[in-house]
Coordinates of C-alpha atoms in Angstrom, one line a residue:
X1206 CA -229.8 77.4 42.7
X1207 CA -233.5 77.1 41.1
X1208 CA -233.8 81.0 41.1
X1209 CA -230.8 81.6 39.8
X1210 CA -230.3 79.4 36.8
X1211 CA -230.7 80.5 33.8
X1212 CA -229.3 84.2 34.6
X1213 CA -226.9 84.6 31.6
X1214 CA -224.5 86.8 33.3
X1215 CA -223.3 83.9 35.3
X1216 CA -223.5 81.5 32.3
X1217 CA -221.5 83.9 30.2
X1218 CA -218.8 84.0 33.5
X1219 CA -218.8 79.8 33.3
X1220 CA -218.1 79.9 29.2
X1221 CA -215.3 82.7 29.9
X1222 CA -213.6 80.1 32.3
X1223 CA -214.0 77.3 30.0
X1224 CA -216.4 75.3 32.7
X1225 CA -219.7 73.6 31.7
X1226 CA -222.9 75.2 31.9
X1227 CA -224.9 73.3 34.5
X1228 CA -228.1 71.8 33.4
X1229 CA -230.6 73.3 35.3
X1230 CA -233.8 74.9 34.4
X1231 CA -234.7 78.3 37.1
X1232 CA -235.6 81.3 37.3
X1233 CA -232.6 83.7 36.5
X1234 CA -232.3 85.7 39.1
X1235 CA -229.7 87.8 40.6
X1236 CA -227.6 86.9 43.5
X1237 CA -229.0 90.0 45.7
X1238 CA -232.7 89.0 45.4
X1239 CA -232.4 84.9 45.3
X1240 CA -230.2 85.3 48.7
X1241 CA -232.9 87.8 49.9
X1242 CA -235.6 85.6 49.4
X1243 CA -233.2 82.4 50.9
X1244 CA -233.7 84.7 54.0
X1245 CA -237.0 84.7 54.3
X1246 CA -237.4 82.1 56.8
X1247 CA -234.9 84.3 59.2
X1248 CA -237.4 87.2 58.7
X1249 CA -240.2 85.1 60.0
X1250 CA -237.9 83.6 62.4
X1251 CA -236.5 87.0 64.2
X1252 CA -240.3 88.0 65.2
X1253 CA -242.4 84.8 65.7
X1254 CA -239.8 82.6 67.1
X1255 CA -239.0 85.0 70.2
X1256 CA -243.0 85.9 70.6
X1257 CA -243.3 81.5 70.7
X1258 CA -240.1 80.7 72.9
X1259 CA -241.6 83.3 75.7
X1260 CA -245.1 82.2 75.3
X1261 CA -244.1 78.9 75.5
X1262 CA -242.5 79.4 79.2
X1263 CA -246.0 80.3 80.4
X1264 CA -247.6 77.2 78.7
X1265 CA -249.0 74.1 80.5
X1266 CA -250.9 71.3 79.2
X1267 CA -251.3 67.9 78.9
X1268 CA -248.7 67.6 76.6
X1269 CA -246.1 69.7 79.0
X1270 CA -245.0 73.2 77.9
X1271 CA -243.1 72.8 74.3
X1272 CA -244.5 70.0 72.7
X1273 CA -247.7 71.7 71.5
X1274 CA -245.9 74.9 69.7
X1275 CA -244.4 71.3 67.8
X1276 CA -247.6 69.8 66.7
X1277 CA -249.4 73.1 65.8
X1278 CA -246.1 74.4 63.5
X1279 CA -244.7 71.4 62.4
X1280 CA -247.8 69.9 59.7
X1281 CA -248.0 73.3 58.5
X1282 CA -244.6 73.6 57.5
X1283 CA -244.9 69.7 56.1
X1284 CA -247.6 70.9 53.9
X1285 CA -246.3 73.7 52.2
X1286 CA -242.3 71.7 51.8
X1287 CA -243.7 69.2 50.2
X1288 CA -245.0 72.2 47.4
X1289 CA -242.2 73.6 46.5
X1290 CA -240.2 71.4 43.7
X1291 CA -243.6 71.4 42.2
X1292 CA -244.3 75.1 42.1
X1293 CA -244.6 76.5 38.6
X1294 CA -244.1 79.8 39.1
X1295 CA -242.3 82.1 41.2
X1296 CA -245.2 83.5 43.1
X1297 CA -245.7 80.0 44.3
X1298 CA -242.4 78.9 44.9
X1299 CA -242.0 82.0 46.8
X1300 CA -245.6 81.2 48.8
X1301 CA -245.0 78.2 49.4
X1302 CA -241.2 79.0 50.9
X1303 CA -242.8 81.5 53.0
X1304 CA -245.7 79.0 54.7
X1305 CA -242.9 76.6 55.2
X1306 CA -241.2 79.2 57.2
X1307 CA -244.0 80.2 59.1
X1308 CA -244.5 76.7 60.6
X1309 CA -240.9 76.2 61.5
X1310 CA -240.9 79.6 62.7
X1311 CA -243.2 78.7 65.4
X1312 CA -241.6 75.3 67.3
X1313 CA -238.1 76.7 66.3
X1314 CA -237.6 78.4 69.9
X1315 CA -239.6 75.8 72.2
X1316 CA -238.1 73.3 70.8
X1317 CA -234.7 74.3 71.3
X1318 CA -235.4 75.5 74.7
X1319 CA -235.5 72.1 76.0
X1320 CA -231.7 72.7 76.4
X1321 CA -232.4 74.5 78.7
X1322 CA -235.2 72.6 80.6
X1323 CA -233.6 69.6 80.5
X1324 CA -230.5 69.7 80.9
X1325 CA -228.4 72.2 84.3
X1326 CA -225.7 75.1 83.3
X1327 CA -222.6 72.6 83.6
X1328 CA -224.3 70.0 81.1
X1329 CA -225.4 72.3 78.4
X1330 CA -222.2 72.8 76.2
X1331 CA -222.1 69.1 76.5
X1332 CA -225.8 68.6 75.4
X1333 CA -225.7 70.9 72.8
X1334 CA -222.5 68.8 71.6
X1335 CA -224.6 66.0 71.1
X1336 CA -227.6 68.5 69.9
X1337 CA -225.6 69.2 67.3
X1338 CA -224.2 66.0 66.2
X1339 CA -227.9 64.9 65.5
X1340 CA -228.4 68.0 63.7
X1341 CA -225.6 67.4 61.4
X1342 CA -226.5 64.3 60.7
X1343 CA -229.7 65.2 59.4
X1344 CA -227.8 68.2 57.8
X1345 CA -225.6 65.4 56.3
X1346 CA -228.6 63.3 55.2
X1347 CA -229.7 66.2 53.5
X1348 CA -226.2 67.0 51.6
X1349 CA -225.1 63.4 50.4
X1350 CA -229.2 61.8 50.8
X1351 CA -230.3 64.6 48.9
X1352 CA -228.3 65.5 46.5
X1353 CA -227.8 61.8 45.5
X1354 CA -231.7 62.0 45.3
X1355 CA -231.6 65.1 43.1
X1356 CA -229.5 63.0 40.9
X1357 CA -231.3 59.5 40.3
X1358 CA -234.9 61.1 40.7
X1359 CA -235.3 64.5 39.9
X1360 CA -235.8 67.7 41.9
X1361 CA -238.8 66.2 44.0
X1362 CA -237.5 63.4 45.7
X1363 CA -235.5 65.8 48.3
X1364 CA -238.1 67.4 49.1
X1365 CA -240.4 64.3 49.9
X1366 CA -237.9 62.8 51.6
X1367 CA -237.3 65.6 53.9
X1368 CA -241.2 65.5 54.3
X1369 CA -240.9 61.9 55.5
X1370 CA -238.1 62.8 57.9
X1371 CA -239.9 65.7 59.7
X1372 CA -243.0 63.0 60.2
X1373 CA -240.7 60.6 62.0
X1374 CA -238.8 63.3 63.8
X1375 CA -242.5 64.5 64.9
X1376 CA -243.5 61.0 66.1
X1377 CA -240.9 60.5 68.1
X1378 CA -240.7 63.4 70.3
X1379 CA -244.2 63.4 71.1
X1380 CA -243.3 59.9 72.4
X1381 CA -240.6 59.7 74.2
X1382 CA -239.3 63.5 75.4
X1383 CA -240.5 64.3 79.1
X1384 CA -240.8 67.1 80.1
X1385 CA -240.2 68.2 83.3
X1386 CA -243.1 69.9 85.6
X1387 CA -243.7 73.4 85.5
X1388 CA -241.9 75.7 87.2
X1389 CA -243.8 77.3 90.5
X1390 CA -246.9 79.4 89.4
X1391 CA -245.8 82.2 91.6
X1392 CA -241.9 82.4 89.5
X1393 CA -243.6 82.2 86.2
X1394 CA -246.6 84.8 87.0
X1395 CA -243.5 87.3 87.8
X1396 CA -242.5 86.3 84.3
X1397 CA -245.2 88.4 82.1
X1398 CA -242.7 90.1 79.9
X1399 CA -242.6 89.9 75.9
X1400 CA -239.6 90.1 73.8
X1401 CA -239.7 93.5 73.9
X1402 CA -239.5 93.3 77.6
X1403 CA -236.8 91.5 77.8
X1404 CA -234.2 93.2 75.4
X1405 CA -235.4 96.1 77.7
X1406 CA -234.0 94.3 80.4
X1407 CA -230.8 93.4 78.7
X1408 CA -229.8 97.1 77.9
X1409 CA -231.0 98.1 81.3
X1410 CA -228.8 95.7 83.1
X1411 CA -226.1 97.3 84.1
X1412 CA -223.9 94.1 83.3
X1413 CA -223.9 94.1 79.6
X1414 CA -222.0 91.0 79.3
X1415 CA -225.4 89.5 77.9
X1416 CA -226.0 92.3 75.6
X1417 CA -222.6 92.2 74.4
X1418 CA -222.8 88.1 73.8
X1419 CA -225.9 88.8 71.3
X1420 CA -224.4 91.6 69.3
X1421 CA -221.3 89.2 69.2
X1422 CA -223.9 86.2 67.9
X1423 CA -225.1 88.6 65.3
X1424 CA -222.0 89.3 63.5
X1425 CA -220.4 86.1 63.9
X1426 CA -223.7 84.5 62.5
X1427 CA -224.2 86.8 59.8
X1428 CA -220.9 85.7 58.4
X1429 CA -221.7 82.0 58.3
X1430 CA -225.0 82.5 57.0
X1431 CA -223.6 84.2 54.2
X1432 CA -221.2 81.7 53.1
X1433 CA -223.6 78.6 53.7
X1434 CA -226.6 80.3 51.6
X1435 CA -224.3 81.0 48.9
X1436 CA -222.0 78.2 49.5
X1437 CA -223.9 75.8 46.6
X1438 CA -223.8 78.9 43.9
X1439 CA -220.8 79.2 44.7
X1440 CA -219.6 75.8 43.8
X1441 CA -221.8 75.5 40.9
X1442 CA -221.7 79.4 39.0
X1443 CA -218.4 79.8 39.8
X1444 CA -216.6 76.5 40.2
X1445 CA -218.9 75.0 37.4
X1446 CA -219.9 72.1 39.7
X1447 CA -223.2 70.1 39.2
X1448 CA -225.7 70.8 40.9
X1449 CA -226.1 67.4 42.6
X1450 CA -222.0 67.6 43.3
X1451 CA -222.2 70.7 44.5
X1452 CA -224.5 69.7 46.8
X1453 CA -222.3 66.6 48.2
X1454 CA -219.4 68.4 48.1
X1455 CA -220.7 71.2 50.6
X1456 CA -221.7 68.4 52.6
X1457 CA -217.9 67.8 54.1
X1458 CA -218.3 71.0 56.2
X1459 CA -221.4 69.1 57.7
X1460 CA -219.0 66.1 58.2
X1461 CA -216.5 68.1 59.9
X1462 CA -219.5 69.7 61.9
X1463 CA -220.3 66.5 63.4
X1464 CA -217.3 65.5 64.6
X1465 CA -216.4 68.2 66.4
X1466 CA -219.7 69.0 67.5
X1467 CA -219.3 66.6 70.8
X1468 CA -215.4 67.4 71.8
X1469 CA -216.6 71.0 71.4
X1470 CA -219.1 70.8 74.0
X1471 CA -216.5 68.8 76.0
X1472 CA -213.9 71.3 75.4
X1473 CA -216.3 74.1 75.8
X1474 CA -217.8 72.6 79.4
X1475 CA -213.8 72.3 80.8
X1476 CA -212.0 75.4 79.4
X1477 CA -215.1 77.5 79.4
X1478 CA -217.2 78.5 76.7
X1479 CA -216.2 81.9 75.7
X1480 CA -212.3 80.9 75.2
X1481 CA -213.3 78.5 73.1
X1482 CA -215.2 80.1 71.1
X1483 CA -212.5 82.7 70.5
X1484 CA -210.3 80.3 69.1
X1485 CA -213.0 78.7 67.0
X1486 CA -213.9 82.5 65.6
X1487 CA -210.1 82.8 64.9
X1488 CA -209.9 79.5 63.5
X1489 CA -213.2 81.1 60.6
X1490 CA -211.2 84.4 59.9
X1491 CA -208.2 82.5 58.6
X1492 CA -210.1 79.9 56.5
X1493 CA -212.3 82.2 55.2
X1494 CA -209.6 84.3 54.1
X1495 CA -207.5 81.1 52.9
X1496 CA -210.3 80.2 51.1
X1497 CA -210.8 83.2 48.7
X1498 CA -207.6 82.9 47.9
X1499 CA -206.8 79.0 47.1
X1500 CA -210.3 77.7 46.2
X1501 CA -210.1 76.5 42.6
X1502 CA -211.5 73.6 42.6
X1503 CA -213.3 70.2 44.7
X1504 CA -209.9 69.2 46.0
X1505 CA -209.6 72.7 48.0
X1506 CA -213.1 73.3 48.5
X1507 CA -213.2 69.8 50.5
X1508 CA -209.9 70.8 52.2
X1509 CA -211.6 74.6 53.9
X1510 CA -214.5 73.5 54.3
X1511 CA -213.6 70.1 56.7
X1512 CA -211.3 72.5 58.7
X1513 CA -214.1 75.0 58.6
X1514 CA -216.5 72.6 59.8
X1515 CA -214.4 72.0 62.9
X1516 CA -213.8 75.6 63.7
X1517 CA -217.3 76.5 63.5
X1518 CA -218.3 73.8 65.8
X1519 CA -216.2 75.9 68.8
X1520 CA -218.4 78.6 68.1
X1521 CA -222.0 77.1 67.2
X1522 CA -222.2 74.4 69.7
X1523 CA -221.0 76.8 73.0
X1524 CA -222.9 80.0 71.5
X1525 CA -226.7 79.2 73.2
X1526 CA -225.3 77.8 76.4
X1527 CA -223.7 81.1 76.6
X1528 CA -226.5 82.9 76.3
X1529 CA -228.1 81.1 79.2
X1530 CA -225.3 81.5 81.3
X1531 CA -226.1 85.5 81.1
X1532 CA -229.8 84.9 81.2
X1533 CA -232.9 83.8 83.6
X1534 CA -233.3 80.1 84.7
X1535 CA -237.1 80.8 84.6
X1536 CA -237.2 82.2 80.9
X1537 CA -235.6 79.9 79.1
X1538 CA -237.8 80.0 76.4
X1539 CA -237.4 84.0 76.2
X1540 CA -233.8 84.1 76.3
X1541 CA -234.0 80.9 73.5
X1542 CA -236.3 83.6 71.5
X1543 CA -233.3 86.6 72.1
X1544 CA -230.6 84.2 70.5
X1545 CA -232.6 83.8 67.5
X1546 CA -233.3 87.0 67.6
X1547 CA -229.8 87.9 66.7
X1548 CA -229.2 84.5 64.5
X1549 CA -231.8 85.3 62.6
X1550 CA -231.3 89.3 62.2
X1551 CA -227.9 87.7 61.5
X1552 CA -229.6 85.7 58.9
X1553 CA -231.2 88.1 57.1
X1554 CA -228.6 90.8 56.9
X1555 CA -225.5 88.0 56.1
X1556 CA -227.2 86.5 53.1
X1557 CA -228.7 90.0 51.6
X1558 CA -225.3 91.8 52.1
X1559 CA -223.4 89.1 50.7
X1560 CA -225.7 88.8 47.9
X1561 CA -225.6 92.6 47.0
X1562 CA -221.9 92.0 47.0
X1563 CA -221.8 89.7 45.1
X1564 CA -223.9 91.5 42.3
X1565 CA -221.8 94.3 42.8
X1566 CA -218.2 92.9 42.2
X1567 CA -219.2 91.4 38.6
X1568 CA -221.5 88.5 40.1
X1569 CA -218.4 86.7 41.7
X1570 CA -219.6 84.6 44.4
X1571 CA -215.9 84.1 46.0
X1572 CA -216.2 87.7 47.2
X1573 CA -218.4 86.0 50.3
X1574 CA -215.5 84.5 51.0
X1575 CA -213.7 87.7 52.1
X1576 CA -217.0 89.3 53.7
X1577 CA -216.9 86.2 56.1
X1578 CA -213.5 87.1 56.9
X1579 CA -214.3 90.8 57.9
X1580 CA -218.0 89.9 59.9
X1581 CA -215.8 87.1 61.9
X1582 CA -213.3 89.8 62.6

C-alpha cells in the first residue's frame, strides 16, 4: 500500500465510486511495478533457498544440521525489517526490502525441512497441520496485531513488533528443537548433488509423478500469491477500505486458515493427500470466481475469504508432505529447496502477472480475482 498511494489514477477510480480517499502518504506507483517489487523476496527465495536447504543436508555441527542457516539468516533479516517504515526514499525502502529477503531467504528451506527430519511419511500431513496453525497465528498476529498497531501508533510500530517476534521465535528454537543425529556419512557422501542436480534427477526419472506435483505447486501457488499480495489494495483502492481495516479485514482468511489447518492434515493423513487437495483446489476455483463477482463490500469480503481460508488449507498444509512422498529420505533439505523452488517461481510470476493485469484492465484490482480462478484451474 506504501508504494502505491498517492497514484491518482486509483484516487480518481475511489472519487468516481463515491468512496473516501484513504489517508495514506506513498509512493504512487503502479500495480505492475509495486507487486513486482512485493516479489522480490520470492526472487531471492527461488535461488538461495534451494542452494541452503541442500547444503544444509550435508551440515554437522554443534548446533545439529539446520539451526545454524537460522542464526546466520535470521539477525540479518532483523536488521534490515526493522528499516523499512523509516526509509525515506524509495531506493531505501527498496534496499532495505531486499536485505530482509536475503536473510529469510537463507533459513527459509532448513528450517522447514525439519518436517521432514523430525517427523516419518505417515505424521507429516499431520505435522504440517499443526505447522501451519502456528504459522497462522503469527499470520493472524500480524493482520489484527498489526494493523491495530498501524492504527494507534503509526506505521512503525508493526514493523518493531514483528522485530520483537522474530527474536523470541529465534530464542526458542535454538533452545528447545533437537535435532536428531546425522544421517550415516556413507548415505550423505552419495548425496553431493546441487539443485541443479536434482531437478536433473526429477526429469530423468522416468516416474514423473514428482515432476508433475511441482509444476502443479507452481500454478496453484501462483494463483494464491496473486490474490494475497494484492489482497490489501484490493480492499483499500478499490473497496475504499482503511488501510488499518483493510488489513484486519484480510485477516479472516488467516482465521479460516487456522482452523482448518489441523483437520486438513488429519483429513489429508486418512483419505490421502492428493484427493484432498483436489477438492481444496476446487473448493479455490469457485470462490475465486464467486468472489469477482459478489464482492462489494466488508460483509462479502469476510464471507470468501473465511471459506477461502478453509479451502486453501486442503491444499497448503498436504502440498510439502507431498513432495516428500515423491522425493529422497536422505535429501530432505534438497527436495525442501525444489518446493520452494516452484512456490517461489510461483511467487514471482503470480504477483507480476496479476499486477500487469491489473494495470492493464483500467487499474481494477478485482480482475485478480478471475486470474486466480484460471491459474487454480
Amino acid at each position: 500500500m506504501f508504494l502505491q498511494a498517492g497514484n491518482p489514477e486509483f484516487e480518481a477510480h475511489l472519487l468516481a465510486e463515491g468512496r473516501e480517499i484513504p489517508d495514506i502518504i506513498g509512493f504512487g506507483l503502479a500495480p505492475s511495478l509495486a507487486m513486482f517489487i512485493m516479489t522480490w523476496d520470492n526472487i531471492l527465495n527461488m535461488f538461495i533457498a534451494p542452494w541452503a536447504g541442500a547444503k544444509s543436508d550435508r551440515t554437522w555441527n554443534r548446533l545439529g544440521r539446520r539451526k545454524g542457516w537460522i542464526l546466520l539468516g535470521a539477525p540479518i533479516a532483523l536488521l534490515a525489517f526493522v528499516f523499512i517504515p523509516v526509509a525515506q526514499s524509495l531506493l531505501a525502502i527498496m534496499t532495505f526490502i531486499l536485505i530482509t529477503n536475503f536473510g529469510m531467504a537463507l533459513f527459509r528451506s532448513p528450517t522447514v525441512a525439519w518436517l521432514g527430519d523430525l517427523f516419518d511419511t505417515n505424521n507429516r500431513s499431520k505435522a504440517n497441520g499443526v505447522i501451519n496453525l502456528m504459522g497462522g497465528v503469527g499470520g493472524l498476529l500480524a493482520y489484527f496485531g498489526g494493523g491495530m498497531l498501524f492504527n494507534a501508533l503509526g506505521r512503525n510500530a508493526p514493523f518493531f513488533a514483528g522485530a520483537v517476534a522474530t527474536i523470541v521465535a529465534l530464542v526458542t528454537v535454538l533452545i528447545f528443537v533437537r535435532e536428531p543425529r546425522q544421517i550415516a556419512v556413507e548415505e550423505r557422501e552419495s548425496d553431493r548433488g546441487g539443485v541443479l542436480d536434482n531437478v536433473k534427477a526429477l526429469f530423468a526419472n522416468p516416474n514423473k509423478s514428482g515432476l508433475f506435483v511441482l509444476l502443479s505447486i507452481l500454478f496453484w501457488f501462483m494463483a494464491f500469491n496473486a490474490l494475497e499480495t494484492g489482497l490489501s489494495s484490493f480492499a483499500v483502492f478499490t473497496l475504499g477500505m482503511k488501510a488499518g481495516t483493510a488489513s484486519i479485514y484480510t485477516g479472516t482468511m488467516t482465521i479460516s486458515f487456522i482452523l482448518f489447518a489441523v483437520p486438513a492434515g488429519f483429513f489429508g493423513t486418512r483419505y490421502g493427500r492428493a484427493p484432498i487437495i483436489r477438492i481444496g483446489l476446487i473448493g479455490m476455483v469457485l470462490l475465486t470466481l464467486l468472489g469477482y463477482f459478489i464482492i462489494q463490500g466488508a460483509v462479502t469480503l469476510i464471507i470468501v475469504l473465511v471459506l477461502a481460508g478453509a479451502a486453501w488449507a486442503l491444499v497448503n498444509v498436504n502440498s510439502l508432505p507431498l513432495v516428500y512422498d515423491h522425493g529422497d529420505e536422505r535429501r530432505i533439505g534438497a527436495y525442501t529447496g525444489l518446493y520452494y523452488f516452484s512456490s517461489q517461481l510461483a511467487a514471482i510470476l503470480g504477483p507480476t502477472l496479476g499486477g500487469i493485469l491489473v494495470d492493464a484492465l483500467g487499474n481494477q484490482y478485482r480482475w485478480l480475482w478471475l486470474f486466480g480462478t484460471v491459474s487454480w484451474l
